[in-house]
Amino acid sequence: MAARARGPRPSAACVVRTAPKLSWRLLVEQTIASVSLREIARWCAWLLTALLITAAVLTSFGRSCWACELLSHFPAQLALVALIPCVTFAVVGRRRALVIAAVIAAWNVAALVPFYASVPTVLVPPPADARVIRVVAVNVAAENRDRARVIGFVRATRPDVLIVTELNDFWVRALDAVAADFPIRRLEPRDSHYGIALMSRLPLTILDDKPAGAHAVVARLPQPRLTIVGTHAFPPLSPQLLLRRNQEFAALAAFVRRQAEPVVLVGDLNSSSWSPAFRDLLRDAGLRDTRLGRGVQSTWPAWLPMVQIPIDHALVSPGVRVHGRFVGDRVGSDHLPVVLDFSVDAL
């Protein structure tokens, strides 16, 4: 009987090369088979929880780190994101992890509470003899060409004082349509995004004395005695811009402190109410955020409600009684306008 022919035996080198490949493949397959969807969900929830904790810690460095400043603007959105690990840990039965995720969610919700639970600036209508003044602040967006919506909004709201930011030559011409309604005007157009205008029906005086280094326009009303400041701050999108924005805030605070009469400060501050630098501005200037007790009233970006943040502000000093504050409809800009109704206590 003839011997069976055998093929060539694999060399030792071949065995050495192929064995690890086969063992690694088997290891991966076994690992995948052993990992359940519950474990994958748990790992993802822990990762998201770690990111949320990191974001919460980093926001405290917003005064000196522009990226950390940006993280401070989104407590509402982060609170919603924190619900994902909360639900996940509840489903997979991880109680301690659920507590940690719930604390993170509560931390972000707590930042929103003052805007809904605080006592508003005033709870009663103004006295019969009080003069109620309406100030409207609108960032028209330099690239916006929807003059009809802006002019329509101005006519519908009938402000006593109108503050316009991102004013350029196009918007100077567009505002001619309502110029007759505002006999007192200061228009300072610029090719950049920092042109500004103040237009008034009231007999106020526009001042050359301004906060040093800030894009601002200032006016003073003799009766009731009041100073109105309109401004547009730099966006803190780099270390240099963060420094300049902080310098603007310091200049605004110093200017407000120097005024003998009450102050209303309105405009695009490119900073949300939760920014550490914004809180410093309120403290140093002695101003109050008129959103308190009236809701967050986000203004930017106008076309994305789910991620909107409040960066257009109306701030008041003691002696100013706010009777209404709301955000207007879209006017073609990336910002929503702000409307403020107030009276001034007799000095």
Short mmCIF file of N, CA and C in Angstrom, two decimals, residues 209-217 229-233 244-259 263-266 280-287:
data_model
loop_
_atom_site.label_atom_id
_atom_site.label_comp_id
_atom_site.label_asym_id
_atom_site.label_seq_id
_atom_site.Cartn_x
_atom_site.Cartn_y
_atom_site.Cartn_z
N ASP A 209 -18.60 112.05 27.15
CA ASP A 209 -17.97 111.30 28.24
C ASP A 209 -18.46 109.85 28.17
N LYS A 210 -17.53 108.92 27.89
CA LYS A 210 -17.89 107.52 27.73
C LYS A 210 -16.96 106.65 28.57
N PRO A 211 -17.37 105.40 28.78
CA PRO A 211 -16.44 104.45 29.42
C PRO A 211 -15.19 104.28 28.56
N ALA A 212 -14.03 104.44 29.14
CA ALA A 212 -12.77 104.39 28.38
C ALA A 212 -12.58 103.01 27.76
N GLY A 213 -12.34 103.01 26.44
CA GLY A 213 -12.04 101.76 25.76
C GLY A 213 -13.23 100.90 25.40
N ALA A 214 -14.44 101.36 25.70
CA ALA A 214 -15.63 100.57 25.39
C ALA A 214 -16.35 101.14 24.18
N HIS A 215 -16.98 100.26 23.39
CA HIS A 215 -17.84 100.71 22.30
C HIS A 215 -19.18 101.08 22.93
N ALA A 216 -19.41 102.37 23.11
CA ALA A 216 -20.59 102.78 23.88
C ALA A 216 -21.08 104.13 23.42
N VAL A 217 -22.34 104.39 23.70
CA VAL A 217 -22.94 105.70 23.53
C VAL A 217 -23.69 106.00 24.82
N VAL A 229 -26.82 104.05 29.00
CA VAL A 229 -25.60 103.60 28.33
C VAL A 229 -25.95 102.46 27.38
N GLY A 230 -25.61 102.63 26.11
CA GLY A 230 -25.73 101.55 25.14
C GLY A 230 -24.34 101.08 24.77
N THR A 231 -24.15 99.77 24.68
CA THR A 231 -22.80 99.26 24.44
C THR A 231 -22.82 97.95 23.67
N HIS A 232 -21.67 97.62 23.10
CA HIS A 232 -21.46 96.35 22.39
C HIS A 232 -20.05 95.88 22.72
N ALA A 233 -19.96 94.82 23.50
CA ALA A 233 -18.66 94.33 23.97
C ALA A 233 -18.05 93.35 22.98
N ARG A 244 -9.63 92.03 26.35
CA ARG A 244 -10.25 93.30 25.96
C ARG A 244 -11.68 93.39 26.48
N ARG A 245 -12.42 92.27 26.40
CA ARG A 245 -13.79 92.27 26.92
C ARG A 245 -13.80 92.53 28.42
N ASN A 246 -12.89 91.90 29.15
CA ASN A 246 -12.81 92.13 30.60
C ASN A 246 -12.44 93.58 30.91
N GLN A 247 -11.58 94.16 30.10
CA GLN A 247 -11.23 95.57 30.28
C GLN A 247 -12.44 96.47 30.02
N GLU A 248 -13.23 96.11 29.00
CA GLU A 248 -14.46 96.86 28.74
C GLU A 248 -15.40 96.80 29.93
N PHE A 249 -15.57 95.61 30.50
CA PHE A 249 -16.46 95.46 31.65
C PHE A 249 -15.96 96.30 32.83
N ALA A 250 -14.65 96.30 33.04
CA ALA A 250 -14.10 97.10 34.13
C ALA A 250 -14.35 98.59 33.90
N ALA A 251 -14.19 99.03 32.64
CA ALA A 251 -14.44 100.44 32.31
C ALA A 251 -15.91 100.79 32.49
N LEU A 252 -16.80 99.90 32.08
CA LEU A 252 -18.23 100.15 32.24
C LEU A 252 -18.59 100.25 33.72
N ALA A 253 -18.04 99.34 34.53
CA ALA A 253 -18.34 99.36 35.96
C ALA A 253 -17.86 100.66 36.60
N ALA A 254 -16.65 101.08 36.25
CA ALA A 254 -16.11 102.32 36.82
C ALA A 254 -16.95 103.52 36.40
N PHE A 255 -17.39 103.53 35.14
CA PHE A 255 -18.20 104.64 34.64
C PHE A 255 -19.54 104.70 35.37
N VAL A 256 -20.19 103.56 35.52
CA VAL A 256 -21.49 103.53 36.20
C VAL A 256 -21.34 104.01 37.64
N ARG A 257 -20.29 103.60 38.30
CA ARG A 257 -20.08 103.99 39.69
C ARG A 257 -19.90 105.51 39.84
N ARG A 258 -19.41 106.16 38.80
CA ARG A 258 -19.17 107.61 38.87
C ARG A 258 -20.45 108.43 38.71
N GLN A 259 -21.51 107.82 38.24
CA GLN A 259 -22.71 108.58 37.94
C GLN A 259 -23.49 108.91 39.21
N VAL A 263 -28.76 104.55 36.57
CA VAL A 263 -28.21 104.16 35.27
C VAL A 263 -28.99 102.97 34.72
N VAL A 264 -29.23 103.02 33.42
CA VAL A 264 -29.73 101.87 32.66
C VAL A 264 -28.69 101.55 31.61
N LEU A 265 -28.19 100.32 31.62
CA LEU A 265 -27.16 99.89 30.67
C LEU A 265 -27.75 98.77 29.82
N VAL A 266 -27.75 98.96 28.50
CA VAL A 266 -28.33 97.96 27.60
C VAL A 266 -27.37 97.69 26.45
N ASP A 280 -19.00 89.73 37.83
CA ASP A 280 -18.11 90.78 38.35
C ASP A 280 -18.62 92.16 37.94
N LEU A 281 -19.10 92.28 36.71
CA LEU A 281 -19.63 93.56 36.24
C LEU A 281 -20.82 94.00 37.09
N LEU A 282 -21.74 93.09 37.35
CA LEU A 282 -22.90 93.43 38.17
C LEU A 282 -22.46 93.89 39.56
N ARG A 283 -21.53 93.16 40.14
CA ARG A 283 -21.07 93.48 41.50
C ARG A 283 -20.34 94.81 41.53
N ASP A 284 -19.40 95.00 40.62
CA ASP A 284 -18.56 96.20 40.66
C ASP A 284 -19.33 97.46 40.27
N ALA A 285 -20.32 97.31 39.38
CA ALA A 285 -21.09 98.47 38.95
C ALA A 285 -22.32 98.72 39.82
N GLY A 286 -22.68 97.76 40.66
CA GLY A 286 -23.89 97.90 41.46
C GLY A 286 -25.15 97.82 40.64
N LEU A 287 -25.13 96.99 39.59
CA LEU A 287 -26.27 96.85 38.69
C LEU A 287 -27.04 95.57 38.98
#
